[in-house]
Amino acid sequence: MDIDVFAATHAQEWKRLDELVRRRRSLSGGEVDELVDLYQRVSTHLSAVRSAGQDPNLVARLSALVARARSAVTGAHSSSLGEIAGFFTRTFPGTLYRLRWWWIGASAGTLLVAFLAGAWVVLNPDVLNALQTPEAMRQYVEHDFANYYAENPGTSFSAQVWTNNAWVAAQAIVFGAFLALPTIAVLAMNGAGIGSSAGMMIAHGRGEEFFSLILPHGFLELTAVFVAGGVGLKLGWTIIAPGDRPRLRALGEEARAAMAVALGLVVVLFVSGLVEGLVTGNMVRGHIATPVGLGIGFLVEVLFLAYVYTVGKRAYGEGETGDIRSAPESVPVAA
């Protein structure tokens, strides 16, 4: 057998198999069939080249290709550490990037509600007076708002905040299954709560204090809640308008992606909880200067957005959707 002629004859098949293996997470049914067929053929080519015993380099090259193809066909899994790394370098950021317009929209809508609620409180004394009694209002503005961040030790407060925010985010996502109406309510209530608090502080001349204390942790914390709300909205809209996918299939795909986002947000909210407990709390205690605290909060937010728009954009471009990574034999194939 002339090895050079053999290699030239089958070069396109080897190249095509390598391409399919690289794209194994995003193959169509027909491409999965093609992958299995090429794997069997190239395995035969490898046996022939080994039998000829003329080109050790070609044997090594085809052995590596067949081994990679076998892993793709049999659905071999990477180590636990590899799965965790893959989640945070592909699944989570890729899903965030794919759904970016949904959570950007949720951000804009919630902030609009907050602005309107705050303006309503500031511009209408009757509304302001209806929120609390004058004594309770004075207690909140002059003491309770700031003391909330400092009355408990930083670590325990961080854990408390983390649990609360994770619950809010989970509600925003899960409620999407109910046509997203409860998700909209969660976002609106959070927006109204932020706006009314801001309105009370601003109306009493403490607007600067409000924003200086809420922004360091609020940048990332609110972004996480907005992301959860956007994912919930997408889930609800998928039920209403599944597009060219069967409704149940579309809902399943988006629900699995939503659960991936929920898992990732646990880490994001853990970071924002640390900032709230250790940075905002120490700002109230006078241990951290306001500009430093604001800078830390802004930096954390910028890093998160850079993560989404670099790592996430790349993963999305490579076909990441956030759905489970099905092994080829378990993916529906072309008839």
Short mmCIF file of C-alpha atoms in Angstrom, two decimals:
data_model
loop_
_atom_site.label_atom_id
_atom_site.label_comp_id
_atom_site.label_asym_id
_atom_site.label_seq_id
_atom_site.Cartn_x
_atom_site.Cartn_y
_atom_site.Cartn_z
CA MET A 1 0.00 0.00 0.00
CA ASP A 2 1.30 3.44 -0.97
CA ILE A 3 0.92 5.45 2.27
CA ASP A 4 1.14 8.83 0.52
CA VAL A 5 -1.61 7.95 -1.94
CA PHE A 6 -3.73 6.46 0.87
CA ALA A 7 -3.33 9.59 2.99
CA ALA A 8 -4.18 11.90 0.08
CA THR A 9 -7.25 9.82 -0.79
CA HIS A 10 -8.71 9.95 2.72
CA ALA A 11 -7.44 13.36 3.90
CA GLN A 12 -10.83 15.06 3.52
CA GLU A 13 -12.55 12.37 5.57
CA TRP A 14 -10.01 12.79 8.38
CA LYS A 15 -10.35 16.55 8.25
CA ARG A 16 -14.14 16.30 8.37
CA LEU A 17 -14.04 13.92 11.35
CA ASP A 18 -11.74 16.30 13.22
CA GLU A 19 -14.16 19.18 12.52
CA LEU A 20 -17.16 17.21 13.80
CA VAL A 21 -15.34 16.15 16.95
CA ARG A 22 -14.45 19.76 17.71
CA ARG A 23 -18.11 20.78 17.30
CA ARG A 24 -19.58 17.73 19.06
CA ARG A 25 -21.65 19.80 21.51
CA SER A 26 -23.60 21.55 18.76
CA LEU A 27 -24.12 18.87 16.07
CA SER A 28 -27.39 18.39 14.23
CA GLY A 29 -28.94 14.94 13.95
CA GLY A 30 -27.49 14.40 10.47
CA GLU A 31 -24.05 15.47 11.62
CA VAL A 32 -24.18 12.99 14.52
CA ASP A 33 -24.88 10.21 12.02
CA GLU A 34 -21.96 11.45 9.93
CA LEU A 35 -19.69 11.52 13.00
CA VAL A 36 -20.46 7.89 13.85
CA ASP A 37 -19.95 6.79 10.24
CA LEU A 38 -16.63 8.62 9.90
CA TYR A 39 -15.44 7.27 13.24
CA GLN A 40 -15.99 3.71 12.00
CA ARG A 41 -14.31 4.40 8.66
CA VAL A 42 -11.28 6.17 10.12
CA SER A 43 -10.88 3.34 12.65
CA THR A 44 -10.58 1.02 9.66
CA HIS A 45 -8.07 3.40 8.03
CA LEU A 46 -5.99 3.33 11.23
CA SER A 47 -5.93 -0.48 11.19
CA ALA A 48 -4.76 -0.44 7.57
CA VAL A 49 -2.00 2.10 8.23
CA ARG A 50 -0.81 0.16 11.28
CA SER A 51 -0.68 -3.05 9.23
CA ALA A 52 1.43 -1.32 6.58
CA GLY A 53 3.87 -0.20 9.29
CA GLN A 54 5.42 2.45 7.06
CA ASP A 55 4.54 5.76 8.74
CA PRO A 56 4.63 5.96 12.56
CA ASN A 57 3.72 9.67 12.47
CA LEU A 58 0.53 8.98 10.52
CA VAL A 59 -0.33 6.14 12.91
CA ALA A 60 0.06 8.49 15.88
CA ARG A 61 -2.03 11.17 14.19
CA LEU A 62 -4.88 8.82 13.32
CA SER A 63 -4.73 7.17 16.76
CA ALA A 64 -5.26 10.52 18.44
CA LEU A 65 -8.11 11.38 16.06
CA VAL A 66 -9.84 8.04 16.58
CA ALA A 67 -9.46 8.32 20.36
CA ARG A 68 -11.06 11.77 20.37
CA ALA A 69 -13.84 10.54 18.08
CA ARG A 70 -14.44 7.53 20.35
CA SER A 71 -14.85 9.86 23.35
CA ALA A 72 -17.36 11.93 21.40
CA VAL A 73 -19.33 8.90 20.22
CA THR A 74 -19.39 7.13 23.59
CA GLY A 75 -20.08 10.31 25.51
CA ALA A 76 -17.02 10.09 27.75
CA HIS A 77 -17.13 12.64 30.51
CA SER A 78 -14.37 14.87 31.74
CA SER A 79 -13.30 14.96 35.36
CA SER A 80 -15.34 16.78 37.97
CA LEU A 81 -12.88 19.65 37.94
CA GLY A 82 -13.12 19.73 34.16
CA GLU A 83 -16.89 19.87 34.35
CA ILE A 84 -16.76 22.74 36.84
CA ALA A 85 -14.26 24.62 34.70
CA GLY A 86 -16.39 23.98 31.61
CA PHE A 87 -19.46 25.31 33.39
CA PHE A 88 -17.81 28.62 34.29
CA THR A 89 -15.94 29.04 31.00
CA ARG A 90 -18.68 27.92 28.62
CA THR A 91 -22.13 27.04 29.95
CA PHE A 92 -22.80 29.87 32.38
CA PRO A 93 -21.23 32.80 30.50
CA GLY A 94 -22.45 31.53 27.12
CA THR A 95 -26.04 31.38 28.39
CA LEU A 96 -25.76 34.84 29.94
CA TYR A 97 -24.55 36.22 26.63
CA ARG A 98 -27.27 34.45 24.63
CA LEU A 99 -29.96 35.87 26.91
CA ARG A 100 -28.35 39.29 27.33
CA TRP A 101 -31.15 41.28 25.73
CA TRP A 102 -33.69 39.71 28.08
CA TRP A 103 -31.83 40.72 31.23
CA ILE A 104 -30.87 44.10 29.82
CA GLY A 105 -34.58 44.65 29.23
CA ALA A 106 -35.38 43.45 32.75
CA SER A 107 -32.78 45.91 34.08
CA ALA A 108 -34.24 48.83 32.17
CA GLY A 109 -37.80 48.02 33.21
CA THR A 110 -36.97 47.55 36.90
CA LEU A 111 -34.87 50.71 37.07
CA LEU A 112 -37.68 52.64 35.39
CA VAL A 113 -40.11 51.43 38.07
CA ALA A 114 -37.58 52.42 40.75
CA PHE A 115 -37.16 55.89 39.25
CA LEU A 116 -40.92 56.46 38.99
CA ALA A 117 -41.51 55.22 42.54
CA GLY A 118 -38.74 57.43 43.90
CA ALA A 119 -39.95 60.47 42.02
CA TRP A 120 -43.51 59.86 43.22
CA VAL A 121 -42.37 59.77 46.85
CA VAL A 122 -40.12 62.85 46.53
CA LEU A 123 -42.63 64.98 44.65
CA ASN A 124 -45.73 64.05 46.67
CA PRO A 125 -45.58 64.82 50.40
CA ASP A 126 -48.83 62.94 50.95
CA VAL A 127 -47.27 59.77 49.54
CA LEU A 128 -44.17 60.28 51.67
CA ASN A 129 -46.24 60.74 54.81
CA ALA A 130 -48.35 57.68 54.01
CA LEU A 131 -45.32 55.38 53.97
CA GLN A 132 -44.53 55.64 57.69
CA THR A 133 -45.27 57.76 60.73
CA PRO A 134 -42.96 60.79 61.11
CA GLU A 135 -41.18 59.14 64.04
CA ALA A 136 -40.64 55.88 62.18
CA MET A 137 -39.54 57.78 59.10
CA ARG A 138 -36.97 59.76 61.08
CA GLN A 139 -35.69 56.57 62.72
CA TYR A 140 -35.30 54.89 59.33
CA VAL A 141 -33.59 57.81 57.60
CA GLU A 142 -31.26 58.83 60.42
CA HIS A 143 -30.40 55.42 61.84
CA ASP A 144 -31.94 52.23 60.48
CA PHE A 145 -30.93 52.53 56.83
CA ALA A 146 -27.20 52.79 57.52
CA ASN A 147 -27.24 50.60 60.63
CA TYR A 148 -28.74 47.73 58.62
CA TYR A 149 -25.32 47.17 57.04
CA ALA A 150 -23.33 47.35 60.26
CA GLU A 151 -25.44 45.91 63.08
CA ASN A 152 -24.24 42.33 62.46
CA PRO A 153 -20.72 40.92 61.92
CA GLY A 154 -19.66 41.13 58.28
CA THR A 155 -19.44 37.40 57.57
CA SER A 156 -22.80 36.47 59.12
CA PHE A 157 -24.45 39.44 57.42
CA SER A 158 -22.96 38.35 54.08
CA ALA A 159 -24.45 34.87 54.54
CA GLN A 160 -27.85 36.35 55.41
CA VAL A 161 -27.81 38.63 52.36
CA TRP A 162 -26.63 35.82 50.11
CA THR A 163 -29.50 33.56 51.19
CA ASN A 164 -32.11 36.29 50.73
CA ASN A 165 -30.88 37.39 47.31
CA ALA A 166 -30.52 33.81 46.08
CA TRP A 167 -34.17 33.25 47.06
CA VAL A 168 -35.30 36.35 45.17
CA ALA A 169 -33.30 35.30 42.09
CA ALA A 170 -34.69 31.76 42.24
CA GLN A 171 -38.24 33.13 42.41
CA ALA A 172 -37.64 35.35 39.40
CA ILE A 173 -36.43 32.37 37.37
CA VAL A 174 -38.90 29.70 38.50
CA PHE A 175 -41.90 32.03 38.17
CA GLY A 176 -41.10 32.31 34.47
CA ALA A 177 -42.83 28.95 34.04
CA PHE A 178 -46.11 30.73 34.88
CA LEU A 179 -46.04 32.82 31.70
CA ALA A 180 -43.55 35.15 33.46
CA LEU A 181 -46.30 37.18 35.16
CA PRO A 182 -45.02 36.47 38.70
CA THR A 183 -41.49 37.26 37.46
CA ILE A 184 -42.66 40.67 36.34
CA ALA A 185 -44.27 41.16 39.75
CA VAL A 186 -41.03 40.25 41.56
CA LEU A 187 -39.04 42.71 39.46
CA ALA A 188 -41.65 45.43 39.88
CA MET A 189 -41.80 44.98 43.66
CA ASN A 190 -38.03 45.12 43.94
CA GLY A 191 -37.95 48.23 41.78
CA ALA A 192 -40.68 49.89 43.82
CA GLY A 193 -38.93 49.00 47.07
CA ILE A 194 -35.64 50.48 45.92
CA GLY A 195 -37.38 53.57 44.58
CA SER A 196 -39.40 54.23 47.71
CA SER A 197 -36.33 53.86 49.93
CA ALA A 198 -34.39 56.22 47.70
CA GLY A 199 -37.33 58.64 47.72
CA MET A 200 -37.48 58.72 51.51
CA MET A 201 -33.76 59.33 51.83
CA ILE A 202 -33.68 61.99 49.10
CA ALA A 203 -36.71 63.79 50.53
CA HIS A 204 -34.84 64.11 53.84
CA GLY A 205 -31.62 65.34 52.24
CA ARG A 206 -29.80 62.03 52.52
CA GLY A 207 -29.71 61.00 48.87
CA GLU A 208 -25.91 60.99 48.80
CA GLU A 209 -25.80 58.62 51.76
CA PHE A 210 -28.33 56.31 50.12
CA PHE A 211 -26.42 55.94 46.87
CA SER A 212 -23.00 55.74 48.51
CA LEU A 213 -24.15 52.79 50.62
CA ILE A 214 -26.29 50.92 48.12
CA LEU A 215 -24.09 51.14 45.04
CA PRO A 216 -20.95 49.24 46.17
CA HIS A 217 -22.83 45.97 46.52
CA GLY A 218 -25.86 47.03 44.49
CA PHE A 219 -24.03 47.10 41.17
CA LEU A 220 -23.49 43.32 41.14
CA GLU A 221 -26.41 42.34 43.36
CA LEU A 222 -29.00 44.11 41.21
CA THR A 223 -27.37 42.84 38.02
CA ALA A 224 -27.77 39.28 39.31
CA VAL A 225 -31.44 39.88 40.11
CA PHE A 226 -31.95 41.44 36.68
CA VAL A 227 -30.29 38.44 35.05
CA ALA A 228 -32.62 36.09 36.95
CA GLY A 229 -35.60 38.19 35.93
CA GLY A 230 -34.53 38.21 32.29
CA VAL A 231 -34.11 34.43 32.27
CA GLY A 232 -37.55 34.06 33.85
CA LEU A 233 -39.06 36.33 31.19
CA LYS A 234 -37.42 34.30 28.43
CA LEU A 235 -38.76 31.09 29.97
CA GLY A 236 -42.28 32.49 30.06
CA TRP A 237 -42.08 33.84 26.53
CA THR A 238 -40.89 30.45 25.27
CA ILE A 239 -44.17 28.94 26.44
CA ILE A 240 -46.11 31.63 24.57
CA ALA A 241 -43.98 31.69 21.42
CA PRO A 242 -41.70 28.63 21.08
CA GLY A 243 -40.74 29.52 17.52
CA ASP A 244 -39.96 26.67 15.16
CA ARG A 245 -39.40 24.19 18.03
CA PRO A 246 -42.15 22.02 19.54
CA ARG A 247 -43.40 23.81 22.66
CA LEU A 248 -42.37 21.10 25.15
CA ARG A 249 -38.94 20.72 23.58
CA ALA A 250 -38.38 24.48 23.60
CA LEU A 251 -39.52 24.73 27.22
CA GLY A 252 -37.22 21.88 28.23
CA GLU A 253 -34.21 23.46 26.55
CA GLU A 254 -34.82 26.88 28.08
CA ALA A 255 -35.61 25.42 31.51
CA ARG A 256 -32.31 23.52 31.56
CA ALA A 257 -30.48 26.68 30.52
CA ALA A 258 -32.33 28.59 33.25
CA MET A 259 -31.17 26.10 35.87
CA ALA A 260 -27.59 26.57 34.66
CA VAL A 261 -27.97 30.32 35.15
CA ALA A 262 -29.46 29.79 38.61
CA LEU A 263 -26.44 27.72 39.65
CA GLY A 264 -24.03 30.33 38.33
CA LEU A 265 -25.87 33.15 40.06
CA VAL A 266 -25.31 31.44 43.40
CA VAL A 267 -21.61 32.29 42.99
CA VAL A 268 -22.32 35.81 41.68
CA LEU A 269 -24.60 36.55 44.62
CA PHE A 270 -22.04 35.11 47.02
CA VAL A 271 -19.55 37.71 45.74
CA SER A 272 -22.10 40.54 46.02
CA GLY A 273 -22.96 39.35 49.54
CA LEU A 274 -19.30 39.54 50.51
CA VAL A 275 -19.11 43.08 49.15
CA GLU A 276 -22.24 44.07 51.08
CA GLY A 277 -21.09 42.50 54.32
CA LEU A 278 -17.41 43.39 54.24
CA VAL A 279 -17.28 46.58 52.16
CA THR A 280 -20.58 48.38 52.72
CA GLY A 281 -20.63 47.39 56.39
CA ASN A 282 -17.12 48.73 56.94
CA MET A 283 -18.02 51.93 55.10
CA VAL A 284 -20.75 52.51 57.71
CA ARG A 285 -18.27 51.75 60.50
CA GLY A 286 -15.82 54.24 59.00
CA HIS A 287 -13.15 51.64 58.18
CA ILE A 288 -13.43 52.08 54.40
CA ALA A 289 -13.66 55.45 52.65
CA THR A 290 -16.68 56.02 50.41
CA PRO A 291 -14.63 56.45 47.19
CA VAL A 292 -12.81 53.18 47.90
CA GLY A 293 -16.05 51.30 48.52
CA LEU A 294 -17.63 52.68 45.36
CA GLY A 295 -14.50 51.79 43.41
CA ILE A 296 -14.59 48.19 44.66
CA GLY A 297 -18.25 47.83 43.72
CA PHE A 298 -17.71 49.35 40.30
CA LEU A 299 -14.67 47.13 39.64
CA VAL A 300 -16.58 43.96 40.55
CA GLU A 301 -19.40 44.94 38.19
CA VAL A 302 -17.01 45.73 35.34
CA LEU A 303 -15.28 42.37 35.80
CA PHE A 304 -18.61 40.55 35.67
CA LEU A 305 -19.71 42.33 32.49
CA ALA A 306 -16.29 41.77 30.90
CA TYR A 307 -16.65 38.07 31.76
CA VAL A 308 -20.02 37.91 30.01
CA TYR A 309 -18.98 39.89 26.95
CA THR A 310 -15.63 38.14 26.39
CA VAL A 311 -15.79 34.59 27.75
CA GLY A 312 -19.55 34.38 27.22
CA LYS A 313 -19.46 35.82 23.72
CA ARG A 314 -16.77 33.34 22.69
CA ALA A 315 -18.65 30.38 24.17
CA TYR A 316 -21.88 31.46 22.49
CA GLY A 317 -20.05 31.81 19.19
CA GLU A 318 -18.88 28.21 19.56
CA GLY A 319 -22.48 27.03 19.88
CA GLU A 320 -23.03 27.07 23.65
CA THR A 321 -26.71 27.48 24.54
CA GLY A 322 -26.79 26.40 28.19
CA ASP A 323 -28.65 23.16 27.48
CA ILE A 324 -27.23 19.86 28.73
CA ARG A 325 -24.31 18.44 26.82
CA SER A 326 -25.84 15.31 25.33
CA ALA A 327 -23.57 12.52 24.21
CA PRO A 328 -24.02 11.88 20.48
CA GLU A 329 -25.73 8.53 20.84
CA SER A 330 -28.44 10.11 22.98
CA VAL A 331 -29.18 12.91 20.53
CA PRO A 332 -32.03 12.36 18.06
CA VAL A 333 -30.52 11.51 14.68
CA ALA A 334 -31.77 12.12 11.18
CA ALA A 335 -34.15 9.62 9.76
#
